[in-house]
Amino acid sequence: MLLSKKLASIAPSSTLVMTQKARQLRESGVDVISLSSGEPDFDTPDHIKQAAMRAIEKGQTKYTNVDGIPQLKDAICAKFKRDNGLTYSPDQINISPGGKAVIYNALIASLNEGDEVIIPAPCWVSYPEMVRLAGGVPVLIQTNFAHRYRLTPESLARAITPRTKWLFLNSPSNPTGQAYSRTELLALADILRAHPQVHILTDDIYEHLLYDGGEFATIAQAAPELYPRTLTMNGVSKAYAMTGWRIGYAGGPPALINAMAKVMGQTTSNAASISQWAALAALTGPQDFIASSNATYTQRRDFVVERLNNIAGVNCPRPDGAFYVFPDCTALMGKTTAAGTKLLTDIDLAESLLTQAHVATVPGSAFHSSPNIRISYSSDMQTLIKACDRIEEFCATLT
Ligand code: PLP
């Protein structure tokens, strides 16, 4: 079969590719440590599972409203008010099968051929590909280590054109873990004020994974005048260790929310009914899981950052949140591994780390930033110690 031209223009998800390669190596008997995946290693809290089981027992297993059950929409409105000081009514809420689907539905509902979407890089692997699939043009802006991988107002101003439809923001970020402060968001808002054609899609999925007492900021709250053109996206995947349940949500302008429901009505229909009831328990039930998992993540982050920075040639900024580190590996380029591989790119580095040190990471180029690697510290401490030992030994033998 001749596949679609659109598909040919998009890259497969490299995080999934790396996880797959690591799995294959493991199945062949090699003791591989996988630090490539993008999900919490914790189990979904019990009270959430119980809510799902009750939903099954009560027969809440049928189609629901296309863009979500009213009870969950109410809980999302309450969450936005409680955590972000944002007022949304239920007709401004979309619930989709995962945060990824929220973004895709928003793009399909809003992009016309050739519309531009500004994406600060490094960025989550799926953003540019989803924009392309929806007929838009991703416009990547490189951020850098010196600016702690944040978009600067000057580079934002330079990238905006009359065709700019969306600006994507993601804080804390996948892959860097860096988070914007309220002041930094206000500086971006100052630029956006002069460009009413630009809408903002803020991906807040790592909102609750923010450490060291950092205060979470989101743009519609920081700059209320941008609220009417902001889609504030979030989900339960990362905060409540619910990646497999597939529930994402967003608050935004009613016309866009309606359009997203129209897309869902002809494609996926509703997110799984049982998962919606589980997400309701996540948002309205005890929140202590967040504090306890954050304490664990903080400890792991501090350990991994220190170990990596002790390796010559690896420069690892300390992330504010999420569960990734994104070290710069410029100084390792050009070196040769003990097995004779010359490291010319971060792909060479990630592949050699996998096949020679048996540690799976993701090359920075997957996130449009090189030469870096992304390491997920969503693993127990013993695994992280072993992985850092292996990376250190591997780097020590480079010549
Ligand atoms: N946004 C970012 C930045 C992510 O890293 C991810 C998942 O890896 C998502 C969105 C999607 O989350 P979900 O599992 O809810 O689709």
Short mmCIF file of C-alpha atoms and ligand atoms in Angstrom, two decimals:
data_model
loop_
_atom_site.label_atom_id
_atom_site.label_comp_id
_atom_site.label_asym_id
_atom_site.label_seq_id
_atom_site.Cartn_x
_atom_site.Cartn_y
_atom_site.Cartn_z
CA MET A 1 0.00 0.00 0.00
CA LEU A 2 1.18 3.51 -0.78
CA LEU A 3 1.17 5.34 2.55
CA SER A 4 0.15 8.96 2.99
CA LYS A 5 2.51 11.78 1.99
CA LYS A 6 1.81 13.43 5.34
CA LEU A 7 3.17 10.39 7.16
CA ALA A 8 6.38 10.49 5.16
CA SER A 9 7.02 13.99 6.49
CA ILE A 10 7.01 12.97 10.14
CA ALA A 11 9.62 11.17 12.23
CA PRO A 12 8.79 8.19 14.44
CA SER A 13 8.89 8.96 18.19
CA SER A 14 12.57 8.49 19.08
CA THR A 15 11.81 7.96 22.74
CA LEU A 16 9.66 4.99 21.79
CA VAL A 17 12.35 3.80 19.33
CA MET A 18 15.01 3.84 22.06
CA THR A 19 12.73 2.08 24.56
CA GLN A 20 12.05 -0.55 21.90
CA LYS A 21 15.79 -1.05 21.15
CA ALA A 22 16.51 -1.41 24.87
CA ARG A 23 13.70 -3.97 25.19
CA GLN A 24 15.08 -6.01 22.28
CA LEU A 25 18.57 -6.03 23.80
CA ARG A 26 17.14 -7.05 27.16
CA GLU A 27 15.13 -9.86 25.55
CA SER A 28 18.38 -11.16 24.05
CA GLY A 29 19.70 -11.59 27.60
CA VAL A 30 21.65 -8.34 28.12
CA ASP A 31 21.20 -6.57 31.48
CA VAL A 32 20.08 -3.20 30.09
CA ILE A 33 19.20 -0.27 32.33
CA SER A 34 16.55 1.84 30.69
CA LEU A 35 16.63 5.55 31.46
CA SER A 36 14.80 6.46 28.29
CA SER A 37 11.17 6.32 29.22
CA GLY A 38 8.95 9.27 29.97
CA GLU A 39 6.76 7.97 32.74
CA PRO A 40 6.75 7.81 36.54
CA ASP A 41 8.02 4.51 37.94
CA PHE A 42 5.45 4.69 40.76
CA ASP A 43 2.20 2.79 40.71
CA THR A 44 -1.11 4.68 40.40
CA PRO A 45 -2.32 5.45 43.95
CA ASP A 46 -4.82 2.96 45.38
CA HIS A 47 -7.75 5.31 45.85
CA ILE A 48 -7.62 6.09 42.12
CA LYS A 49 -7.63 2.40 41.19
CA GLN A 50 -10.54 1.84 43.59
CA ALA A 51 -12.53 4.59 41.89
CA ALA A 52 -11.98 2.89 38.54
CA MET A 53 -13.12 -0.44 39.94
CA ARG A 54 -16.24 1.17 41.40
CA ALA A 55 -16.98 2.70 38.00
CA ILE A 56 -16.79 -0.74 36.39
CA GLU A 57 -19.03 -2.26 39.08
CA LYS A 58 -21.59 0.52 38.67
CA GLY A 59 -21.68 -0.02 34.91
CA GLN A 60 -20.15 3.37 34.08
CA THR A 61 -18.75 1.69 31.03
CA LYS A 62 -20.69 3.29 28.19
CA TYR A 63 -20.06 6.20 25.84
CA THR A 64 -19.92 9.51 27.67
CA ASN A 65 -20.26 13.06 26.37
CA VAL A 66 -17.67 13.35 23.61
CA ASP A 67 -15.41 15.76 25.47
CA GLY A 68 -15.92 14.44 28.98
CA ILE A 69 -18.29 13.69 31.86
CA PRO A 70 -19.72 16.79 33.61
CA GLN A 71 -18.38 15.65 37.01
CA LEU A 72 -14.79 15.57 35.72
CA LYS A 73 -15.23 18.90 33.93
CA ASP A 74 -16.40 20.45 37.22
CA ALA A 75 -13.39 18.96 39.01
CA ILE A 76 -11.05 20.36 36.35
CA CYS A 77 -12.61 23.83 36.72
CA ALA A 78 -12.05 23.55 40.49
CA LYS A 79 -8.45 22.40 39.93
CA PHE A 80 -7.69 25.35 37.64
CA LYS A 81 -9.15 27.73 40.25
CA ARG A 82 -7.37 26.08 43.20
CA ASP A 83 -3.93 25.58 41.67
CA ASN A 84 -3.69 28.30 39.05
CA GLY A 85 -6.21 31.01 39.99
CA LEU A 86 -7.84 30.53 36.57
CA THR A 87 -11.61 30.70 36.10
CA TYR A 88 -12.95 28.31 33.48
CA SER A 89 -16.56 27.18 33.08
CA PRO A 90 -17.37 23.60 31.96
CA ASP A 91 -18.00 24.75 28.38
CA GLN A 92 -14.34 25.83 28.31
CA ILE A 93 -13.02 22.37 29.21
CA ASN A 94 -11.87 19.59 26.90
CA ILE A 95 -11.07 16.07 28.12
CA SER A 96 -9.22 13.88 25.61
CA PRO A 97 -7.54 10.45 25.66
CA GLY A 98 -4.22 11.83 27.01
CA GLY A 99 -2.47 15.16 26.97
CA LYS A 100 -1.03 14.26 23.58
CA ALA A 101 -4.53 13.97 22.14
CA VAL A 102 -5.55 17.33 23.64
CA ILE A 103 -2.71 19.00 21.72
CA TYR A 104 -3.41 17.13 18.50
CA ASN A 105 -7.14 17.89 18.67
CA ALA A 106 -6.38 21.57 19.24
CA LEU A 107 -4.05 21.65 16.22
CA ILE A 108 -6.44 19.78 13.92
CA ALA A 109 -9.23 22.10 15.02
CA SER A 110 -7.28 25.31 14.46
CA LEU A 111 -4.51 25.01 11.85
CA ASN A 112 -4.86 25.84 8.19
CA GLU A 113 -2.26 24.78 5.65
CA GLY A 114 0.89 26.83 6.16
CA ASP A 115 0.01 28.27 9.57
CA GLU A 116 3.13 28.59 11.70
CA VAL A 117 3.62 27.24 15.20
CA ILE A 118 6.53 28.56 17.25
CA ILE A 119 8.18 25.86 19.32
CA PRO A 120 11.11 26.66 21.62
CA ALA A 121 13.76 23.91 21.28
CA PRO A 122 14.80 21.62 22.85
CA CYS A 123 11.21 20.48 22.79
CA TRP A 124 9.12 17.39 23.36
CA VAL A 125 9.53 15.06 20.37
CA SER A 126 5.87 15.09 19.38
CA TYR A 127 5.25 18.83 18.99
CA PRO A 128 6.79 19.42 15.53
CA GLU A 129 5.44 16.15 14.16
CA MET A 130 1.89 16.84 15.35
CA VAL A 131 2.04 20.31 13.82
CA ARG A 132 3.14 18.80 10.48
CA LEU A 133 0.41 16.16 10.59
CA ALA A 134 -2.14 18.91 11.16
CA GLY A 135 -0.88 20.81 8.09
CA GLY A 136 1.05 23.48 9.96
CA VAL A 137 4.67 24.57 9.82
CA PRO A 138 6.74 24.10 12.97
CA VAL A 139 9.07 27.06 13.57
CA LEU A 140 11.72 25.97 16.03
CA ILE A 141 13.59 28.55 18.07
CA GLN A 142 16.85 27.31 19.55
CA THR A 143 17.26 28.19 23.20
CA ASN A 144 20.58 27.63 24.88
CA PHE A 145 22.40 26.55 27.98
CA ALA A 146 23.37 30.16 28.82
CA HIS A 147 19.65 31.11 29.04
CA ARG A 148 18.93 27.88 30.91
CA TYR A 149 17.00 26.68 27.84
CA ARG A 150 14.35 29.37 28.14
CA LEU A 151 12.85 31.28 25.24
CA THR A 152 13.96 34.92 25.38
CA PRO A 153 11.59 37.78 24.47
CA GLU A 154 14.04 38.90 21.75
CA SER A 155 14.07 35.55 19.95
CA LEU A 156 10.29 35.24 20.30
CA ALA A 157 9.85 38.69 18.72
CA ARG A 158 12.13 37.70 15.83
CA ALA A 159 10.19 34.48 15.11
CA ILE A 160 6.65 35.93 14.98
CA THR A 161 5.21 36.49 11.49
CA PRO A 162 1.68 37.27 10.24
CA ARG A 163 1.27 33.45 9.76
CA THR A 164 2.06 32.62 13.39
CA LYS A 165 -0.97 30.86 14.86
CA TRP A 166 0.41 29.34 18.04
CA LEU A 167 3.28 29.64 20.45
CA PHE A 168 3.97 26.47 22.44
CA LEU A 169 5.25 26.71 25.99
CA ASN A 170 6.15 23.72 28.17
CA SER A 171 7.15 24.26 31.76
CA PRO A 172 8.63 22.35 33.53
CA SER A 173 10.01 21.10 30.26
CA ASN A 174 10.53 17.75 28.66
CA PRO A 175 13.49 17.28 28.05
CA THR A 176 15.30 19.95 30.10
CA GLY A 177 13.22 20.03 33.31
CA GLN A 178 13.61 23.83 33.31
CA ALA A 179 10.61 25.92 34.39
CA TYR A 180 9.64 29.51 33.59
CA SER A 181 9.14 31.94 36.47
CA ARG A 182 6.20 34.35 36.50
CA THR A 183 8.59 37.19 35.65
CA GLU A 184 9.95 35.32 32.63
CA LEU A 185 6.41 34.62 31.40
CA LEU A 186 5.52 38.29 31.81
CA ALA A 187 8.47 39.26 29.62
CA LEU A 188 7.17 36.93 26.88
CA ALA A 189 3.65 38.31 27.39
CA ASP A 190 4.99 41.81 26.71
CA ILE A 191 5.93 40.66 23.20
CA LEU A 192 2.73 38.68 22.62
CA ARG A 193 0.54 41.65 23.53
CA ALA A 194 1.46 43.31 20.23
CA HIS A 195 0.57 40.21 18.15
CA PRO A 196 -3.11 39.35 18.63
CA GLN A 197 -2.97 36.62 15.93
CA VAL A 198 -0.73 34.46 18.16
CA HIS A 199 -2.45 31.97 20.45
CA ILE A 200 -0.59 30.26 23.27
CA LEU A 201 -0.69 26.55 23.98
CA THR A 202 0.85 25.99 27.37
CA ASP A 203 1.65 22.37 28.16
CA ASP A 204 1.56 22.21 31.95
CA ILE A 205 1.64 18.42 32.24
CA TYR A 206 4.64 18.55 34.63
CA GLU A 207 3.08 21.29 36.78
CA HIS A 208 3.14 19.26 39.97
CA LEU A 209 6.66 17.93 39.45
CA LEU A 210 8.41 21.10 40.53
CA TYR A 211 11.07 20.95 43.25
CA ASP A 212 12.88 23.08 45.83
CA GLY A 213 9.67 24.94 46.73
CA GLY A 214 9.51 26.48 43.26
CA GLU A 215 6.23 28.25 42.52
CA PHE A 216 4.50 27.05 39.39
CA ALA A 217 3.48 29.76 36.90
CA THR A 218 1.29 29.48 33.81
CA ILE A 219 0.87 32.23 31.24
CA ALA A 220 -2.89 32.86 31.41
CA GLN A 221 -2.50 33.46 35.14
CA ALA A 222 0.69 35.52 34.88
CA ALA A 223 -0.70 37.68 32.05
CA PRO A 224 -4.53 37.67 32.32
CA GLU A 225 -4.90 39.70 29.13
CA LEU A 226 -3.69 36.60 27.23
CA TYR A 227 -6.34 34.34 28.83
CA PRO A 228 -8.80 34.68 25.89
CA ARG A 229 -6.15 33.30 23.48
CA THR A 230 -4.53 30.67 25.67
CA LEU A 231 -5.18 26.94 25.78
CA THR A 232 -4.00 25.74 29.20
CA MET A 233 -3.31 22.02 28.78
CA ASN A 234 -2.66 19.55 31.56
CA GLY A 235 -3.36 15.92 32.47
CA VAL A 236 -3.13 13.22 35.09
CA SER A 237 -0.39 11.11 33.45
CA LYS A 238 2.67 12.50 35.22
CA ALA A 239 1.28 13.98 38.46
CA TYR A 240 -0.63 10.85 39.49
CA ALA A 241 1.41 8.15 37.72
CA MET A 242 -1.48 7.47 35.32
CA THR A 243 0.23 7.30 31.92
CA GLY A 244 -1.69 4.22 30.82
CA TRP A 245 -5.10 5.60 31.75
CA ARG A 246 -4.99 8.19 28.96
CA ILE A 247 -6.61 11.31 30.37
CA GLY A 248 -5.53 14.80 29.38
CA TYR A 249 -7.50 18.02 29.64
CA ALA A 250 -7.42 21.69 28.77
CA GLY A 251 -9.17 24.96 29.51
CA GLY A 252 -9.53 27.51 26.75
CA PRO A 253 -11.77 29.72 24.62
CA PRO A 254 -15.24 28.15 24.07
CA ALA A 255 -15.02 28.34 20.26
CA LEU A 256 -11.81 26.31 20.22
CA ILE A 257 -13.13 23.87 22.84
CA ASN A 258 -16.26 23.32 20.71
CA ALA A 259 -14.14 22.76 17.62
CA MET A 260 -12.02 20.20 19.48
CA ALA A 261 -15.18 18.34 20.53
CA LYS A 262 -16.28 18.33 16.88
CA VAL A 263 -12.96 16.67 15.92
CA MET A 264 -13.35 14.07 18.68
CA GLY A 265 -16.96 13.43 17.68
CA GLN A 266 -15.80 12.13 14.30
CA THR A 267 -12.59 10.43 15.43
CA THR A 268 -11.99 9.05 18.92
CA SER A 269 -15.23 9.96 20.72
CA ASN A 270 -14.76 10.21 24.49
CA ALA A 271 -11.74 9.26 26.57
CA ALA A 272 -12.36 5.91 28.32
CA SER A 273 -15.27 6.30 30.76
CA ILE A 274 -13.53 4.31 33.50
CA SER A 275 -10.40 6.43 33.22
CA GLN A 276 -12.48 9.58 33.51
CA TRP A 277 -13.92 8.39 36.83
CA ALA A 278 -10.41 7.49 37.97
CA ALA A 279 -9.14 10.97 36.98
CA LEU A 280 -12.00 12.48 38.99
CA ALA A 281 -10.70 10.63 42.07
CA ALA A 282 -7.16 11.81 41.26
CA LEU A 283 -8.15 15.49 41.10
CA THR A 284 -10.58 15.51 44.02
CA GLY A 285 -9.01 12.92 46.35
CA PRO A 286 -5.99 13.16 48.67
CA GLN A 287 -3.04 14.92 47.07
CA ASP A 288 -0.29 13.58 49.36
CA PHE A 289 1.04 11.30 46.58
CA ILE A 290 2.40 14.40 44.84
CA ALA A 291 4.47 15.57 47.82
CA SER A 292 5.84 12.12 48.55
CA SER A 293 6.80 11.36 44.94
CA ASN A 294 8.37 14.84 44.62
CA ALA A 295 10.56 14.17 47.66
CA THR A 296 11.81 11.01 45.96
CA TYR A 297 12.34 12.73 42.60
CA THR A 298 14.30 15.55 44.26
CA GLN A 299 16.66 13.09 45.90
CA ARG A 300 17.21 11.25 42.62
CA ARG A 301 17.71 14.45 40.64
CA ASP A 302 20.34 15.71 43.05
CA PHE A 303 22.18 12.40 42.92
CA VAL A 304 22.15 12.11 39.11
CA VAL A 305 23.14 15.76 38.52
CA GLU A 306 26.08 15.45 40.88
CA ARG A 307 27.29 12.17 39.42
CA LEU A 308 27.04 13.40 35.83
CA ASN A 309 28.80 16.67 36.57
CA ASN A 310 31.68 14.68 38.05
CA ILE A 311 32.26 13.09 34.65
CA ALA A 312 34.74 15.01 32.50
CA GLY A 313 33.04 16.24 29.32
CA VAL A 314 29.49 16.13 30.71
CA ASN A 315 27.82 19.40 31.69
CA CYS A 316 24.50 18.86 33.43
CA PRO A 317 22.31 21.83 34.39
CA ARG A 318 20.14 21.30 37.46
CA PRO A 319 16.50 20.97 36.41
CA ASP A 320 13.68 22.71 38.28
CA GLY A 321 11.21 19.90 37.74
CA ALA A 322 9.90 16.92 35.69
CA PHE A 323 12.09 13.78 35.88
CA TYR A 324 14.68 14.38 33.21
CA VAL A 325 18.21 15.72 33.03
CA PHE A 326 19.54 16.98 29.73
CA PRO A 327 23.34 17.18 29.93
CA ASP A 328 25.37 18.93 27.26
CA CYS A 329 27.95 16.47 25.89
CA THR A 330 29.84 18.73 23.49
CA ALA A 331 33.17 17.82 25.06
CA LEU A 332 32.63 14.10 24.36
CA MET A 333 32.24 14.61 20.62
CA GLY A 334 35.18 13.44 18.54
CA LYS A 335 36.25 10.90 21.14
CA THR A 336 36.48 7.14 20.50
CA THR A 337 34.92 4.44 22.68
CA ALA A 338 36.80 1.37 23.95
CA ALA A 339 34.96 -0.64 21.28
CA GLY A 340 36.32 1.69 18.60
CA THR A 341 33.24 3.81 17.84
CA LYS A 342 34.00 7.44 17.03
CA LEU A 343 31.40 9.69 18.68
CA LEU A 344 30.46 12.26 16.08
CA THR A 345 26.89 12.96 17.18
CA ASP A 346 24.68 12.47 20.19
CA ILE A 347 23.02 9.60 18.33
CA ASP A 348 26.44 7.84 18.27
CA LEU A 349 26.74 8.57 21.97
CA ALA A 350 23.27 7.25 22.91
CA GLU A 351 23.72 4.15 20.73
CA SER A 352 27.15 3.42 22.19
CA LEU A 353 25.86 3.94 25.71
CA LEU A 354 23.16 1.39 24.92
CA THR A 355 25.19 -1.25 23.13
CA GLN A 356 28.49 -0.84 25.02
CA ALA A 357 27.52 0.37 28.51
CA HIS A 358 23.99 -1.09 28.42
CA VAL A 359 22.29 2.12 29.51
CA ALA A 360 19.39 3.39 27.40
CA THR A 361 19.07 7.17 27.06
CA VAL A 362 17.60 9.34 24.30
CA PRO A 363 19.79 11.45 21.99
CA GLY A 364 19.21 15.19 22.30
CA SER A 365 18.64 15.47 18.55
CA ALA A 366 15.26 13.78 19.10
CA PHE A 367 14.37 16.94 21.02
CA HIS A 368 16.06 19.17 18.43
CA SER A 369 19.10 19.98 20.55
CA SER A 370 22.59 18.54 20.10
CA PRO A 371 24.88 17.22 21.35
CA ASN A 372 22.89 16.31 24.45
CA ILE A 373 21.31 13.19 25.86
CA ARG A 374 18.13 12.94 27.88
CA ILE A 375 18.26 10.79 30.96
CA SER A 376 15.08 10.00 32.83
CA TYR A 377 15.60 9.59 36.58
CA SER A 378 12.26 7.96 37.05
CA SER A 379 13.90 4.78 38.40
CA ASP A 380 14.78 3.59 41.87
CA MET A 381 18.00 4.76 43.50
CA GLN A 382 19.79 1.41 43.12
CA THR A 383 19.17 1.45 39.38
CA LEU A 384 20.36 5.05 39.12
CA ILE A 385 23.57 4.27 41.02
CA LYS A 386 24.29 1.34 38.72
CA ALA A 387 23.49 3.40 35.62
CA CYS A 388 25.73 6.31 36.70
CA ASP A 389 28.56 3.84 37.44
CA ARG A 390 28.22 2.46 33.93
CA ILE A 391 28.12 5.89 32.28
CA GLU A 392 31.15 6.97 34.29
CA GLU A 393 33.13 3.84 33.35
CA PHE A 394 32.14 4.24 29.69
CA CYS A 395 33.29 7.88 29.63
CA ALA A 396 36.52 7.05 31.48
CA THR A 397 37.58 4.74 28.65
CA LEU A 398 36.98 7.29 25.87
CA THR A 399 40.12 8.39 24.10
N1 PLP B 1 3.52 16.87 27.02
C1 PLP B 1 4.77 16.53 27.38
C2 PLP B 1 5.79 17.59 27.45
C3 PLP B 1 5.09 15.20 27.64
O1 PLP B 1 6.34 14.88 28.00
C4 PLP B 1 4.08 14.22 27.52
C5 PLP B 1 4.38 12.80 27.73
O2 PLP B 1 5.50 12.34 27.67
C6 PLP B 1 2.81 14.63 27.17
C7 PLP B 1 2.55 15.96 26.92
C8 PLP B 1 1.69 13.66 26.96
O3 PLP B 1 1.16 13.10 28.07
P1 PLP B 1 -0.02 12.06 27.98
O4 PLP B 1 0.52 10.79 28.50
O5 PLP B 1 -1.08 12.63 28.88
O6 PLP B 1 -0.49 11.97 26.58
#
